[in-house]
GROMACS .gro file of C-alpha atoms in nm:
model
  382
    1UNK     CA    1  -4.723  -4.770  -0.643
    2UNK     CA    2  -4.361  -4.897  -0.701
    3UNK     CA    3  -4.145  -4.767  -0.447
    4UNK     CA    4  -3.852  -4.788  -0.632
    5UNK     CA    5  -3.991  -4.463  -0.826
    6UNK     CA    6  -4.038  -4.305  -0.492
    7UNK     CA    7  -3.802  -4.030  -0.427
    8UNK     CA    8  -3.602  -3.969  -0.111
    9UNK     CA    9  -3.498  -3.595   0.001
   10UNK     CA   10  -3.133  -3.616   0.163
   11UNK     CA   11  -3.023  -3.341   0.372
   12UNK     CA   12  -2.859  -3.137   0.087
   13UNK     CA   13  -3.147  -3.115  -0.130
   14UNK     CA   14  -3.092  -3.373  -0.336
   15UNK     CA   15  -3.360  -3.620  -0.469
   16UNK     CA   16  -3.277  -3.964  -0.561
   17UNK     CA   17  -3.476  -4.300  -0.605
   18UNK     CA   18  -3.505  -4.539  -0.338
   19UNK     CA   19  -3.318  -4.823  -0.514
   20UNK     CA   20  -3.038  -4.566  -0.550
   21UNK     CA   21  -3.043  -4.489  -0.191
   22UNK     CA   22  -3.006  -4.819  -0.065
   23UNK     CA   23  -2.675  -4.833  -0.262
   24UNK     CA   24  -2.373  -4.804  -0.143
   25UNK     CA   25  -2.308  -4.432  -0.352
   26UNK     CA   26  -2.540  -4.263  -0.148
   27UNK     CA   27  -2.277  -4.272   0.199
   28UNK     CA   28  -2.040  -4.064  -0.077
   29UNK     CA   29  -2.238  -3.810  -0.196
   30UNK     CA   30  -2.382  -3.748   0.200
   31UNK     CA   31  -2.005  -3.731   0.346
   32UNK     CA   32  -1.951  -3.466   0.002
   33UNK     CA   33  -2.289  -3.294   0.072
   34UNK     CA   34  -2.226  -3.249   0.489
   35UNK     CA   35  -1.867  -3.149   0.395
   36UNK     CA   36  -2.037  -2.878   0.148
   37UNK     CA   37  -2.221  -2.753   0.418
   38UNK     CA   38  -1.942  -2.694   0.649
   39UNK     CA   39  -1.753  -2.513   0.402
   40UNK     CA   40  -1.838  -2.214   0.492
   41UNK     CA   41  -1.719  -2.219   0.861
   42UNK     CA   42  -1.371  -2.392   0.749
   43UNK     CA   43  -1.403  -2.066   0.524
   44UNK     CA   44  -1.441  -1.876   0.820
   45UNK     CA   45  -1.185  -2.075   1.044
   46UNK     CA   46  -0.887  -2.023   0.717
   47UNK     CA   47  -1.049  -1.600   0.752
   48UNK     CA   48  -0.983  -1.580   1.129
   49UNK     CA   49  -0.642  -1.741   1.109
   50UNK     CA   50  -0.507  -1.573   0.844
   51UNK     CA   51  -0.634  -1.223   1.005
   52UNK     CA   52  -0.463  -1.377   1.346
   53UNK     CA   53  -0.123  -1.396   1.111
   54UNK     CA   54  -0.189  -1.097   0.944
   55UNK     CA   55  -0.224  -0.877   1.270
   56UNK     CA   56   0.160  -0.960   1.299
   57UNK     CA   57   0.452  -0.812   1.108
   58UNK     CA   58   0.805  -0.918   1.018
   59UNK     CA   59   0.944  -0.608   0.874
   60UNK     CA   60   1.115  -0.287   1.040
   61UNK     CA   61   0.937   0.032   0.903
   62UNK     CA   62   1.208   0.303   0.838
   63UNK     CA   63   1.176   0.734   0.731
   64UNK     CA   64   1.294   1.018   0.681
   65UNK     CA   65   1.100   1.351   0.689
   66UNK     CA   66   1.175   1.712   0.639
   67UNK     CA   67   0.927   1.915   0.828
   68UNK     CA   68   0.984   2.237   0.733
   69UNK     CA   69   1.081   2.462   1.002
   70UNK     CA   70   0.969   2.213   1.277
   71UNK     CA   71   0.944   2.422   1.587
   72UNK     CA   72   0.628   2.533   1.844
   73UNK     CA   73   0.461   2.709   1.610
   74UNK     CA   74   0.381   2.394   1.452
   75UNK     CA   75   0.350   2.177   1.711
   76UNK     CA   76   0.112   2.459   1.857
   77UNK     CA   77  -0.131   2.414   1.565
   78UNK     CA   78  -0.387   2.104   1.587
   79UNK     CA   79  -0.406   2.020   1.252
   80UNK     CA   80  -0.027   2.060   1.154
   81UNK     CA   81   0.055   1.823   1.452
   82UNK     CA   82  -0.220   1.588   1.440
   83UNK     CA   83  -0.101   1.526   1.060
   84UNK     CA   84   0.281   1.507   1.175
   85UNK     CA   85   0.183   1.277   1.454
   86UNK     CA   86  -0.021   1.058   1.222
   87UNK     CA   87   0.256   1.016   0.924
   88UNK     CA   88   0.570   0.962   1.181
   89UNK     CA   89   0.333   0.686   1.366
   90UNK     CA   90   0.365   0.459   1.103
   91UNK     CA   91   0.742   0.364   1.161
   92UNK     CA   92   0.952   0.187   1.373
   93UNK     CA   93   1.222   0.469   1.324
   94UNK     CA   94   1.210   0.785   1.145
   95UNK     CA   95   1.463   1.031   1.087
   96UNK     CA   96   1.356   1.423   1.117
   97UNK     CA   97   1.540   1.713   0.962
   98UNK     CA   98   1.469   2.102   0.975
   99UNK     CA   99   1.402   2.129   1.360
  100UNK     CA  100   1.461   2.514   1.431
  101UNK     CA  101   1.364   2.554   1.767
  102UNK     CA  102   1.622   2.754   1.996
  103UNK     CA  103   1.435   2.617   2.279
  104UNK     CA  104   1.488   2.228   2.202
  105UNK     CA  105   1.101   2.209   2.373
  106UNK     CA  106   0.881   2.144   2.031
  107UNK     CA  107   1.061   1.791   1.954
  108UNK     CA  108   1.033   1.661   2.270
  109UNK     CA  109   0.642   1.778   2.302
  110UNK     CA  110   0.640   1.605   1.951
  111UNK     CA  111   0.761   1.305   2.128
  112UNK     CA  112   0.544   1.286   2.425
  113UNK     CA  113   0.208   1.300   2.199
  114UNK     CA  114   0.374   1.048   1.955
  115UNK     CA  115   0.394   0.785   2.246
  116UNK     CA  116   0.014   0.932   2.413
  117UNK     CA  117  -0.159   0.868   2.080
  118UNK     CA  118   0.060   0.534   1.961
  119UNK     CA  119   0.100   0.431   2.292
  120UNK     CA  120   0.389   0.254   2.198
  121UNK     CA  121   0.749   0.329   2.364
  122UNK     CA  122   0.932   0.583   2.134
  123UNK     CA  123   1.237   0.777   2.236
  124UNK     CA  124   1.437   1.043   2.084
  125UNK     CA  125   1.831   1.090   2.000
  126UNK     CA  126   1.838   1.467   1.893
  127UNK     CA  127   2.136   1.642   1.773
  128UNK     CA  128   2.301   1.957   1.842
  129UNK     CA  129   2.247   2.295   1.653
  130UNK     CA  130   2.388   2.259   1.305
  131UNK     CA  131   2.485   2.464   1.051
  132UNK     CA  132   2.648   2.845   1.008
  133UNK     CA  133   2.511   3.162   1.087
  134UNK     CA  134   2.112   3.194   1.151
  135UNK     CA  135   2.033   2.881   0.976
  136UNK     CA  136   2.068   2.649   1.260
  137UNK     CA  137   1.929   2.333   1.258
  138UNK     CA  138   1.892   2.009   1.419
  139UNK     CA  139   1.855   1.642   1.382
  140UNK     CA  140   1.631   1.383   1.528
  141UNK     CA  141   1.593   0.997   1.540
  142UNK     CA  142   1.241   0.889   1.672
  143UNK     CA  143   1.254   0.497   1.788
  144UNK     CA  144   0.992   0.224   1.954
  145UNK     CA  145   1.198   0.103   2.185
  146UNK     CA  146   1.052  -0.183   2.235
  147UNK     CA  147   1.196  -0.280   1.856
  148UNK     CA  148   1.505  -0.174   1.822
  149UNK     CA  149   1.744  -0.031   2.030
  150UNK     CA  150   2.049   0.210   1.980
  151UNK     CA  151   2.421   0.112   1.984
  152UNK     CA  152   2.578   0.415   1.921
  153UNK     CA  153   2.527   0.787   1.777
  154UNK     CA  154   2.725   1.060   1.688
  155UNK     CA  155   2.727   1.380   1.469
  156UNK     CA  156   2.996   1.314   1.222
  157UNK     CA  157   3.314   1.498   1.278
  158UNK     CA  158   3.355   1.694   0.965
  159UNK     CA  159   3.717   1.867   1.047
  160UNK     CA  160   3.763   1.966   0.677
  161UNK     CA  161   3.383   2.156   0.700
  162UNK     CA  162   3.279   1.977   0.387
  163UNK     CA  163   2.877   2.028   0.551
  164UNK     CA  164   2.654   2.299   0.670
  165UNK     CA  165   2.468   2.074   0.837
  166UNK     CA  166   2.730   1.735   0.922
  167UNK     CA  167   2.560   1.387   0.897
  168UNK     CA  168   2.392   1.268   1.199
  169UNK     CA  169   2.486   0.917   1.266
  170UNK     CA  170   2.317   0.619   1.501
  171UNK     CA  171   2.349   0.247   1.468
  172UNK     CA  172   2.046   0.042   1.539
  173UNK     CA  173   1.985  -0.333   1.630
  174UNK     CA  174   1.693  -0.496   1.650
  175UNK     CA  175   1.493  -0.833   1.514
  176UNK     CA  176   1.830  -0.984   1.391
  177UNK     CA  177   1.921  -0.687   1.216
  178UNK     CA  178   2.222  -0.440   1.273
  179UNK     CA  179   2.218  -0.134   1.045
  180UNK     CA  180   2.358   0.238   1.061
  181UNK     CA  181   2.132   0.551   0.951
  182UNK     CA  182   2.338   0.866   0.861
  183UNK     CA  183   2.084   1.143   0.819
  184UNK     CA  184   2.157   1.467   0.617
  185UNK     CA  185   1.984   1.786   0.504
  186UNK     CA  186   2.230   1.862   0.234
  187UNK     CA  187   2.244   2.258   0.138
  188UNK     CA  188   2.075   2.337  -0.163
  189UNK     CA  189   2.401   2.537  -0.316
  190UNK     CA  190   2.619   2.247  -0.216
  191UNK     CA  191   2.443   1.970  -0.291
  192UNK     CA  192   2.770   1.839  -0.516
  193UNK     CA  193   3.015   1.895  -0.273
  194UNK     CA  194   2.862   1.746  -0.007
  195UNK     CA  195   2.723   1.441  -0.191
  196UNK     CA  196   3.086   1.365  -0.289
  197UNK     CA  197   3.204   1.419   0.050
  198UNK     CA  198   2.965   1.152   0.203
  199UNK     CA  199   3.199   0.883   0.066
  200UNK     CA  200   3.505   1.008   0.385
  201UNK     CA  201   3.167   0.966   0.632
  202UNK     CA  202   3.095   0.601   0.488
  203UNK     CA  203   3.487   0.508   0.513
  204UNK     CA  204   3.444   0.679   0.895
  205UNK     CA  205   3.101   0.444   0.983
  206UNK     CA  206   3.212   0.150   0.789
  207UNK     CA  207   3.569   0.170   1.033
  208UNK     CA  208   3.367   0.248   1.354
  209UNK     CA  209   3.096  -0.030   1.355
  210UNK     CA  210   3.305  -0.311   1.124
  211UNK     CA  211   3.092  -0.332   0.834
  212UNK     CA  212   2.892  -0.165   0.550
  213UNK     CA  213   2.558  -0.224   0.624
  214UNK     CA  214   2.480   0.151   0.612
  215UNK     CA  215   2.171   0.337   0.489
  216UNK     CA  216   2.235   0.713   0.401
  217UNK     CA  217   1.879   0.910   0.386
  218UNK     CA  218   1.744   1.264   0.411
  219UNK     CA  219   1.636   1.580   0.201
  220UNK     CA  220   1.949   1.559  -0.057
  221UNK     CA  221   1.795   1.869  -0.282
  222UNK     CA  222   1.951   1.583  -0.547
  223UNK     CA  223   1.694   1.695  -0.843
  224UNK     CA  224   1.536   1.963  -1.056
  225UNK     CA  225   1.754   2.304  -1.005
  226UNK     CA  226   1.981   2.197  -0.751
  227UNK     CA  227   2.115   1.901  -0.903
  228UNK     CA  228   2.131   1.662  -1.226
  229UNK     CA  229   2.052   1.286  -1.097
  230UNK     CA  230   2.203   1.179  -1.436
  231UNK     CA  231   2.548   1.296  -1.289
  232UNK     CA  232   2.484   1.009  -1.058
  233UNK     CA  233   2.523   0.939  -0.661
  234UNK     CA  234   2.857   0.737  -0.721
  235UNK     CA  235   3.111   0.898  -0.510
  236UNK     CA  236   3.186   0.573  -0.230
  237UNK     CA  237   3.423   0.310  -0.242
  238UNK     CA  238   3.104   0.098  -0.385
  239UNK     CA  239   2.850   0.160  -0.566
  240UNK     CA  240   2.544   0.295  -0.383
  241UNK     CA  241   2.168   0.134  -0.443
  242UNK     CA  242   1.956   0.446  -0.532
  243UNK     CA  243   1.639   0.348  -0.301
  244UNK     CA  244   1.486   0.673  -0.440
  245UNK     CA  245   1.418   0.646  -0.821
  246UNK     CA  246   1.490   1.004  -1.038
  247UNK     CA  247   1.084   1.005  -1.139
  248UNK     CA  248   0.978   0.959  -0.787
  249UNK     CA  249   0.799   1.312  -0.661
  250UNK     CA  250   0.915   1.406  -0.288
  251UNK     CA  251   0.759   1.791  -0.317
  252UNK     CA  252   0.459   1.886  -0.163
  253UNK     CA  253   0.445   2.096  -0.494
  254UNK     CA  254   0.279   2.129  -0.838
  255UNK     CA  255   0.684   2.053  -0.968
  256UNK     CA  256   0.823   1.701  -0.952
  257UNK     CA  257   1.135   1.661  -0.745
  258UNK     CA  258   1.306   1.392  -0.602
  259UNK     CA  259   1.485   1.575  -0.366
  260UNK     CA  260   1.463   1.313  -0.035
  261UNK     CA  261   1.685   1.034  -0.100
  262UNK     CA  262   1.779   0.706   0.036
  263UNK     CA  263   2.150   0.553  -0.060
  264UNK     CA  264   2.165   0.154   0.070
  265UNK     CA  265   2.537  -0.036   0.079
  266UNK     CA  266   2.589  -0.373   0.242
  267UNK     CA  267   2.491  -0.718   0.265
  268UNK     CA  268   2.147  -0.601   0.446
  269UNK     CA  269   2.019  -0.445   0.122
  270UNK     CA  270   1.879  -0.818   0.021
  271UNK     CA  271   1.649  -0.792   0.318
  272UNK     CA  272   1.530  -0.424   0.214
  273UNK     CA  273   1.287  -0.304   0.035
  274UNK     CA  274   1.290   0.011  -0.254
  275UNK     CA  275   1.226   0.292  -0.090
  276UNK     CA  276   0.921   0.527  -0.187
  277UNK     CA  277   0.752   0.898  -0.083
  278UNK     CA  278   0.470   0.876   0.149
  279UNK     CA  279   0.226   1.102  -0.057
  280UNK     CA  280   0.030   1.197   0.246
  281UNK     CA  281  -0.196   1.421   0.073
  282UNK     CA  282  -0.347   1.203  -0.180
  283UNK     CA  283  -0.332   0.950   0.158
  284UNK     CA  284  -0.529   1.198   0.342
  285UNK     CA  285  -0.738   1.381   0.119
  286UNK     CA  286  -0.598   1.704   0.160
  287UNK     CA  287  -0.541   1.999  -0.092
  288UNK     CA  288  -0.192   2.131  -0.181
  289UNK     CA  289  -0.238   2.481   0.019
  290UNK     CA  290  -0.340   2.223   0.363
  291UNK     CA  291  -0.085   2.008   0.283
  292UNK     CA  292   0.190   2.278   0.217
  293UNK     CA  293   0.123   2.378   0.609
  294UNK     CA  294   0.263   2.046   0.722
  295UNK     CA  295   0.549   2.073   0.474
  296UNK     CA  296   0.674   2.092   0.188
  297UNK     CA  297   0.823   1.762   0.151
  298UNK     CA  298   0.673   1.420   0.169
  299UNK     CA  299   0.863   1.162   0.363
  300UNK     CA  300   0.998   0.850   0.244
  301UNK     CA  301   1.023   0.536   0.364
  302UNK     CA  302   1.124   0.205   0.291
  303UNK     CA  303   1.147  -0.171   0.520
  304UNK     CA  304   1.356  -0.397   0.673
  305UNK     CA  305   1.279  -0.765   0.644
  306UNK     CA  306   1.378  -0.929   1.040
  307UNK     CA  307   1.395  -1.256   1.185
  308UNK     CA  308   1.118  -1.221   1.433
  309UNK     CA  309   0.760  -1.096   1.441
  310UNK     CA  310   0.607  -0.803   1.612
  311UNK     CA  311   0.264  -0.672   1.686
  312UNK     CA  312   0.173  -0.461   1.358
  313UNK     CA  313   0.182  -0.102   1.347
  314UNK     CA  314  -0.156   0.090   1.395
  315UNK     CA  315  -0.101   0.427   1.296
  316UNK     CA  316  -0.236   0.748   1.517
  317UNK     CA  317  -0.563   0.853   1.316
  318UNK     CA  318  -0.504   1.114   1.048
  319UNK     CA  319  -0.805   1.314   1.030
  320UNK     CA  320  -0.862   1.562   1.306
  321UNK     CA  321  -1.168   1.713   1.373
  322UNK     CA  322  -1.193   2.036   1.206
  323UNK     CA  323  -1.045   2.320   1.339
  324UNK     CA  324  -1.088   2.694   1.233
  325UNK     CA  325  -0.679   2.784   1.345
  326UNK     CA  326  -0.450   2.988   1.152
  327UNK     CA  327  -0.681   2.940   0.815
  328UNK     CA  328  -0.639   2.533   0.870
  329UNK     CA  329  -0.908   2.299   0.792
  330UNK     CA  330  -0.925   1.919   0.695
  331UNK     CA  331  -1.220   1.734   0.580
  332UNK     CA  332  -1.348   1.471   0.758
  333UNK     CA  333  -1.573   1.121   0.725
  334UNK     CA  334  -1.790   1.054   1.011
  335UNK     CA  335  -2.121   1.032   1.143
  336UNK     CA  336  -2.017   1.349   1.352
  337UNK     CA  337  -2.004   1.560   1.026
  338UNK     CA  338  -2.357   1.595   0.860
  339UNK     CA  339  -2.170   1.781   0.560
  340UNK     CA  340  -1.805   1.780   0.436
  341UNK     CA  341  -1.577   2.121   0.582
  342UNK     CA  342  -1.489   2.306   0.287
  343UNK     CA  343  -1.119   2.382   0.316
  344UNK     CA  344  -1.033   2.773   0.360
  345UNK     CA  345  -0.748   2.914   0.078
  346UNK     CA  346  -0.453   3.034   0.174
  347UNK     CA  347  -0.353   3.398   0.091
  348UNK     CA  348   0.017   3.423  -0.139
  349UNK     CA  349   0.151   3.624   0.139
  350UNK     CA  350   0.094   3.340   0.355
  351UNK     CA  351   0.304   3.070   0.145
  352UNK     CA  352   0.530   3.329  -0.031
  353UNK     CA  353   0.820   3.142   0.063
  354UNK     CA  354   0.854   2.896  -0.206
  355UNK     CA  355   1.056   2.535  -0.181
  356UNK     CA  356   1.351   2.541   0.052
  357UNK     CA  357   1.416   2.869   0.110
  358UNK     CA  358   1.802   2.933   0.142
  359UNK     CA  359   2.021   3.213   0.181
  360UNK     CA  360   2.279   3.308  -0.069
  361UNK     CA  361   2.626   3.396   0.029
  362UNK     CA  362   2.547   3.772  -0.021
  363UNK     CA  363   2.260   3.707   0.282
  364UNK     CA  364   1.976   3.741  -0.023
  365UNK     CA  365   1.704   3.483   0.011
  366UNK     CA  366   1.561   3.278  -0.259
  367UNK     CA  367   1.314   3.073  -0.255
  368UNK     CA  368   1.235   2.760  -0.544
  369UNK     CA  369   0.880   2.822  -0.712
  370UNK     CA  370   0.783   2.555  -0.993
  371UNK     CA  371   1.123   2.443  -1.023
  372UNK     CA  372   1.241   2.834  -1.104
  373UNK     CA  373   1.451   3.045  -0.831
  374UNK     CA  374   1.273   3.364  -0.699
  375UNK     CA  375   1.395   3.651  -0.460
  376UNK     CA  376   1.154   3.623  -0.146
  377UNK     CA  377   1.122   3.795   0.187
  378UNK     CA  378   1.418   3.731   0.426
  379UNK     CA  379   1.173   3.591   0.680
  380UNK     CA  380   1.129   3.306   0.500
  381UNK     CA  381   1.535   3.204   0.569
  382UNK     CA  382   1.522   3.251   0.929
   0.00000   0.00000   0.00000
């Protein structure tokens, strides 16, 4: 038998002649052949760094969230809270409107299962009671302190009473960045007035702090029957970058509003991202009457691009374990449910309120119900 017609097996499965092996090729295609083999663990080796990188983060998380007559009787419910904790664990800072609690205790329980369930390091600048008659309100500023720290806050000193509720200013630092938040829950009767009277608080920050790198965020009631976006939010001594586009939704509603705004000036805006509604119930799988008992108001939020890294953000779990409290209910995936939990309706007495309930001067309330005004119950403006 010629043995230059026998074959030779090389270690990838290859078959080749002898006279072929004793060439020089051969050393080639074995180097290629052992290198094909080890692909997979240099796959594995580019996997596990690039998860390594991607466990890191460069970017502040900023929002702003309108919770709807925040006060113990929300806190108080599992679900409600357990969804509030879960959507304000997802930023670095978030600003919260509509706190009516005449005890000042719900925020600050807020705050202390916010930093159990993160177990990060937030802390809290809260304002004072804003706003005339009954329809008090106040502000708050939620913060990881381990990113960011405060240099100054104030509640803007509105001496010509342009607000109900006046601006709630704080200036932040943190991974190379220096930036000033003014919050606002503008009134839905006012919202021209005080939209044009935000350009005297910009001139008062951009005086204070030395420059204009200024972000001004909150529920702005700037759309549907409150407001024509296509009059514009041009009322500074430069012209604002809408963060919040006029098609975006912000309503925890069958109508489409963008009501929550965010308004960026400065030289810090090339580091920031748009701004966008965190549609928490698509997010979580909820249904509009579930949803509606956390608010009626997504959040928004939008990111700061830093100069250093941090440990990435792991959000507080967002699906409770169901609950049978006050006609709440969520549906949850796990091997502790052998069947989904079908989620109970809700009455009309029991969301009769409508979208931002407000109080006319003549102490009727009226509430907003698929973008069309409707007398309601005087409850709902307490």
């Amino acid at each position: 038998m010629n043995v230059d017609l026998l074959y030779r097996k090389i270690s990838c499965g290859v078959l080749v002649r002898r006279s072929f092996w004793q060439s020089r090729i051969p050393a080639t295609l074995l180097c290629l052949c052992l290198l094909w083999h080890s692909f997979p663990s240099l796959v594995s080796a580019t996997e596990l760094s690039t998860s390594s990188v991607n466990s890191r983060r460069t970017s502040l998380r900023i929002g702003s969230f309108n919770i709807q007559v925040f006060g113990e009787s929300k806190v108080n419910k599992t679900f409600v809270r357990d969804t509030i904790l879960s959507v304000i664990s997802r930023y670095d800072i978030i600003f919260i409107q509509e706190i009516r609690d005449d005890k000042n205790k719900a925020i600050y329980d807020l705050l202390d299962q916010l930093n159990l369930g993160s177990g990060r390091n937030y802390k809290a600048l809260v304002s004072s009671r804003l706003g005339t008659g009954e329809m008090k309100e106040q502000y708050a500023y939620f913060y990881d302190s381990a990113v960011v720290k405060v240099e100054d806050s104030y509640v803007f000193p509105d001496v010509k009473d342009d607000f109900s509720r006046e601006p709630f200013v704080a200036r932040f630092k943190g991974q190379g960045r220096a930036f000033t938040l003014a919050g606002i829950h503008i009134a839905p009767l006012k919202v021209r007035e005080e939209l044009r009277a935000l350009g005297t608080v910009k001139a008062h920050i951009d005086s204070r702090f030395g420059d204009n790198n200024t972000f001004f965020m909150g529920d702005f009631n700037a759309d549907c029957i409150y407001y024509k976006p296509i009059e514009g939010f041009d009322f500074f001594d430069e012209a604002p970058r809408l963060m919040i586009h006029d098609e975006e939704d912000t309503t925890v509603s069958p109508s489409s509003c963008a009501y929550d705004r965010v308004l960026g000036f400065g030289p810090i805006q090339n580091y920031t991202s748009e701004a966008q509604p965190f549609n928490f119930m698509q997010m979580f799988d909820y249904d509009l009457a579930n949803a509606k008992l956390v608010s009626d108001h997504f959040p928004v939020e939008f990111s700061i691009e830093g100069t250093g890294e941090m440990d990435e953000i792991v959000p507080i779990p967002n699906k409770p374990v169901p609950v049978d409290e006050d006609n709440a209910a969520v549906i949850v995936d796990g091997p502790h449910l052998q069947k989904p939990v079908e989620l109970p309706s809700i009455t009309p007495d029991e969301n009769a309120c409508g979208l931002e309930p407000y109080k006319t001067p003549a102490n009727y309330c009226y509430g907003s119900f698929d973008g069309k005004k409707k007398r309601v119950s005087s409850d709902c403006c307490l």
